Amino acid sequence: NTSVAIGAAAQGTAIGAGYRNTQAMVTQSSTAGMAGTVTRAYRGPHSLSDWYLPSQDELAQMYINKNAIGGFSTDLYWSSSENGDPFAWGQRFDSGSQYPSTKYYPYYVRPVRAF
């Protein structure tokens, strides 16, 4: 939901919190086409169903390793870490800066899986 806070269930920022945050996002009403729902629906090349939107710290690690991972835009990517109403943390992949942005902006998402 882009207009109200989901709450504590979607505010984890640590590595390992992304899956739980994403689950909290998709249980809200009117989430079709939104970042968490799109990410959870992704199946990848092997039709796997455990993809999620990375937390703020998971996304920071992706930025640190962006050259090894590849395929990033230089624009902002959404994390699953909410930052109050109506904000969530984003990560720029040109400068590495992180900041909360209004959740209704159409930025990039990058599904991840635990390993």
PDB file of C-alpha atoms in Angstrom:
ATOM      1  CA  ASN A   1       0.000   0.000   0.000  1.00  0.00           C
ATOM      2  CA  THR A   2       1.597   3.258  -1.080  1.00  0.00           C
ATOM      3  CA  SER A   3      -0.475   5.639   1.020  1.00  0.00           C
ATOM      4  CA  VAL A   4      -0.275   4.197   4.555  1.00  0.00           C
ATOM      5  CA  ALA A   5       2.404   2.634   6.720  1.00  0.00           C
ATOM      6  CA  ILE A   6       2.449  -1.144   6.895  1.00  0.00           C
ATOM      7  CA  GLY A   7       4.167  -0.912  10.256  1.00  0.00           C
ATOM      8  CA  ALA A   8       6.840  -2.776  12.187  1.00  0.00           C
ATOM      9  CA  ALA A   9       6.394  -5.967  10.140  1.00  0.00           C
ATOM     10  CA  ALA A  10       7.905  -4.191   7.107  1.00  0.00           C
ATOM     11  CA  GLN A  11      10.532  -1.979   8.744  1.00  0.00           C
ATOM     12  CA  GLY A  12      13.414  -4.431   9.127  1.00  0.00           C
ATOM     13  CA  THR A  13      16.628  -3.090   7.611  1.00  0.00           C
ATOM     14  CA  ALA A  14      19.145  -5.827   8.451  1.00  0.00           C
ATOM     15  CA  ILE A  15      20.461  -8.532   6.183  1.00  0.00           C
ATOM     16  CA  GLY A  16      17.903 -11.320   6.397  1.00  0.00           C
ATOM     17  CA  ALA A  17      14.886  -9.015   6.920  1.00  0.00           C
ATOM     18  CA  GLY A  18      13.904  -8.615   3.263  1.00  0.00           C
ATOM     19  CA  TYR A  19      11.798 -11.767   2.980  1.00  0.00           C
ATOM     20  CA  ARG A  20       9.727 -10.915   6.064  1.00  0.00           C
ATOM     21  CA  ASN A  21       9.294  -7.307   4.911  1.00  0.00           C
ATOM     22  CA  THR A  22       8.126  -8.459   1.481  1.00  0.00           C
ATOM     23  CA  GLN A  23       5.642 -10.896   2.980  1.00  0.00           C
ATOM     24  CA  ALA A  24       4.164  -8.056   5.063  1.00  0.00           C
ATOM     25  CA  MET A  25       3.890  -5.931   1.917  1.00  0.00           C
ATOM     26  CA  VAL A  26       1.976  -8.468  -0.152  1.00  0.00           C
ATOM     27  CA  THR A  27      -0.573  -9.186   2.585  1.00  0.00           C
ATOM     28  CA  GLN A  28      -1.885  -5.611   2.319  1.00  0.00           C
ATOM     29  CA  SER A  29      -4.866  -4.757   0.123  1.00  0.00           C
ATOM     30  CA  SER A  30      -4.508  -3.374  -3.412  1.00  0.00           C
ATOM     31  CA  THR A  31      -0.949  -4.575  -4.008  1.00  0.00           C
ATOM     32  CA  ALA A  32      -1.275  -5.740  -7.638  1.00  0.00           C
ATOM     33  CA  GLY A  33       1.557  -4.271  -9.677  1.00  0.00           C
ATOM     34  CA  MET A  34       3.364  -2.926  -6.596  1.00  0.00           C
ATOM     35  CA  ALA A  35       7.042  -3.604  -5.831  1.00  0.00           C
ATOM     36  CA  GLY A  36       6.594  -6.430  -3.310  1.00  0.00           C
ATOM     37  CA  THR A  37       3.932  -8.258  -5.312  1.00  0.00           C
ATOM     38  CA  VAL A  38       5.876  -7.989  -8.562  1.00  0.00           C
ATOM     39  CA  THR A  39       8.997  -9.305  -6.832  1.00  0.00           C
ATOM     40  CA  ARG A  40       7.207 -12.245  -5.169  1.00  0.00           C
ATOM     41  CA  ALA A  41       5.622 -13.165  -8.533  1.00  0.00           C
ATOM     42  CA  TYR A  42       9.024 -13.345 -10.256  1.00  0.00           C
ATOM     43  CA  ARG A  43      10.049 -16.929 -11.033  1.00  0.00           C
ATOM     44  CA  GLY A  44      13.439 -16.510 -12.703  1.00  0.00           C
ATOM     45  CA  PRO A  45      15.015 -18.943 -15.142  1.00  0.00           C
ATOM     46  CA  HIS A  46      14.274 -22.030 -13.013  1.00  0.00           C
ATOM     47  CA  SER A  47      10.689 -21.180 -11.997  1.00  0.00           C
ATOM     48  CA  LEU A  48      11.581 -20.698  -8.315  1.00  0.00           C
ATOM     49  CA  SER A  49       9.048 -19.090  -5.990  1.00  0.00           C
ATOM     50  CA  ASP A  50      11.152 -17.763  -3.093  1.00  0.00           C
ATOM     51  CA  TRP A  51      12.168 -14.381  -4.532  1.00  0.00           C
ATOM     52  CA  TYR A  52      11.744 -11.255  -2.422  1.00  0.00           C
ATOM     53  CA  LEU A  53      12.554  -7.549  -2.328  1.00  0.00           C
ATOM     54  CA  PRO A  54      15.862  -6.952  -0.502  1.00  0.00           C
ATOM     55  CA  SER A  55      15.999  -5.039   2.779  1.00  0.00           C
ATOM     56  CA  GLN A  56      17.891  -1.758   3.042  1.00  0.00           C
ATOM     57  CA  ASP A  57      21.122  -3.475   4.162  1.00  0.00           C
ATOM     58  CA  GLU A  58      20.767  -6.295   1.605  1.00  0.00           C
ATOM     59  CA  LEU A  59      20.416  -3.691  -1.139  1.00  0.00           C
ATOM     60  CA  ALA A  60      23.527  -1.893   0.167  1.00  0.00           C
ATOM     61  CA  GLN A  61      25.487  -5.142  -0.207  1.00  0.00           C
ATOM     62  CA  MET A  62      24.184  -5.473  -3.743  1.00  0.00           C
ATOM     63  CA  TYR A  63      25.484  -1.971  -4.481  1.00  0.00           C
ATOM     64  CA  ILE A  64      28.910  -2.864  -3.082  1.00  0.00           C
ATOM     65  CA  ASN A  65      28.974  -5.918  -5.377  1.00  0.00           C
ATOM     66  CA  LYS A  66      27.141  -4.345  -8.330  1.00  0.00           C
ATOM     67  CA  ASN A  67      29.957  -4.972 -10.810  1.00  0.00           C
ATOM     68  CA  ALA A  68      30.103  -8.676  -9.984  1.00  0.00           C
ATOM     69  CA  ILE A  69      26.287  -8.986 -10.102  1.00  0.00           C
ATOM     70  CA  GLY A  70      25.756  -6.802 -13.177  1.00  0.00           C
ATOM     71  CA  GLY A  71      22.679  -5.521 -14.951  1.00  0.00           C
ATOM     72  CA  PHE A  72      21.848  -2.517 -12.751  1.00  0.00           C
ATOM     73  CA  SER A  73      20.490   0.821 -13.888  1.00  0.00           C
ATOM     74  CA  THR A  74      22.081   3.927 -12.370  1.00  0.00           C
ATOM     75  CA  ASP A  75      18.692   4.966 -10.969  1.00  0.00           C
ATOM     76  CA  LEU A  76      17.038   4.223  -7.618  1.00  0.00           C
ATOM     77  CA  TYR A  77      16.025   0.715  -6.545  1.00  0.00           C
ATOM     78  CA  TRP A  78      13.397   0.014  -3.902  1.00  0.00           C
ATOM     79  CA  SER A  79      14.211  -1.919  -0.767  1.00  0.00           C
ATOM     80  CA  SER A  80      11.528  -3.705   1.235  1.00  0.00           C
ATOM     81  CA  SER A  81      12.361  -1.583   4.301  1.00  0.00           C
ATOM     82  CA  GLU A  82       9.580   0.843   5.088  1.00  0.00           C
ATOM     83  CA  ASN A  83      10.462   4.181   6.647  1.00  0.00           C
ATOM     84  CA  GLY A  84       7.151   5.399   8.048  1.00  0.00           C
ATOM     85  CA  ASP A  85       4.131   6.703   6.226  1.00  0.00           C
ATOM     86  CA  PRO A  86       4.386   6.837   3.151  1.00  0.00           C
ATOM     87  CA  PHE A  87       8.125   6.225   2.735  1.00  0.00           C
ATOM     88  CA  ALA A  88      10.437   3.285   2.014  1.00  0.00           C
ATOM     89  CA  TRP A  89      14.227   3.141   1.700  1.00  0.00           C
ATOM     90  CA  GLY A  90      15.749   3.322  -1.744  1.00  0.00           C
ATOM     91  CA  GLN A  91      19.305   2.862  -3.019  1.00  0.00           C
ATOM     92  CA  ARG A  92      20.825   4.811  -5.891  1.00  0.00           C
ATOM     93  CA  PHE A  93      23.118   2.675  -8.026  1.00  0.00           C
ATOM     94  CA  ASP A  94      25.122   5.577  -9.415  1.00  0.00           C
ATOM     95  CA  SER A  95      26.226   7.229  -6.151  1.00  0.00           C
ATOM     96  CA  GLY A  96      25.478   4.534  -3.582  1.00  0.00           C
ATOM     97  CA  SER A  97      23.354   6.890  -1.494  1.00  0.00           C
ATOM     98  CA  GLN A  98      20.343   5.593   0.383  1.00  0.00           C
ATOM     99  CA  TYR A  99      17.347   7.672   1.359  1.00  0.00           C
ATOM    100  CA  PRO A 100      13.640   7.303   2.038  1.00  0.00           C
ATOM    101  CA  SER A 101      11.385   8.096  -0.887  1.00  0.00           C
ATOM    102  CA  THR A 102       7.628   8.294  -1.266  1.00  0.00           C
ATOM    103  CA  LYS A 103       6.360   4.781  -1.981  1.00  0.00           C
ATOM    104  CA  TYR A 104       4.245   5.696  -5.007  1.00  0.00           C
ATOM    105  CA  TYR A 105       7.234   6.566  -7.237  1.00  0.00           C
ATOM    106  CA  PRO A 106       7.902   3.957  -9.964  1.00  0.00           C
ATOM    107  CA  TYR A 107      11.518   2.993  -9.268  1.00  0.00           C
ATOM    108  CA  TYR A 108      13.340  -0.242 -10.075  1.00  0.00           C
ATOM    109  CA  VAL A 109      13.132  -3.494  -8.134  1.00  0.00           C
ATOM    110  CA  ARG A 110      15.675  -6.326  -8.134  1.00  0.00           C
ATOM    111  CA  PRO A 111      14.363  -9.661  -6.851  1.00  0.00           C
ATOM    112  CA  VAL A 112      16.751 -11.657  -4.665  1.00  0.00           C
ATOM    113  CA  ARG A 113      16.813 -15.104  -3.047  1.00  0.00           C
ATOM    114  CA  ALA A 114      18.416 -16.310   0.142  1.00  0.00           C
ATOM    115  CA  PHE A 115      21.428 -18.574  -0.322  1.00  0.00           C
TER     116      PHE A 115
END
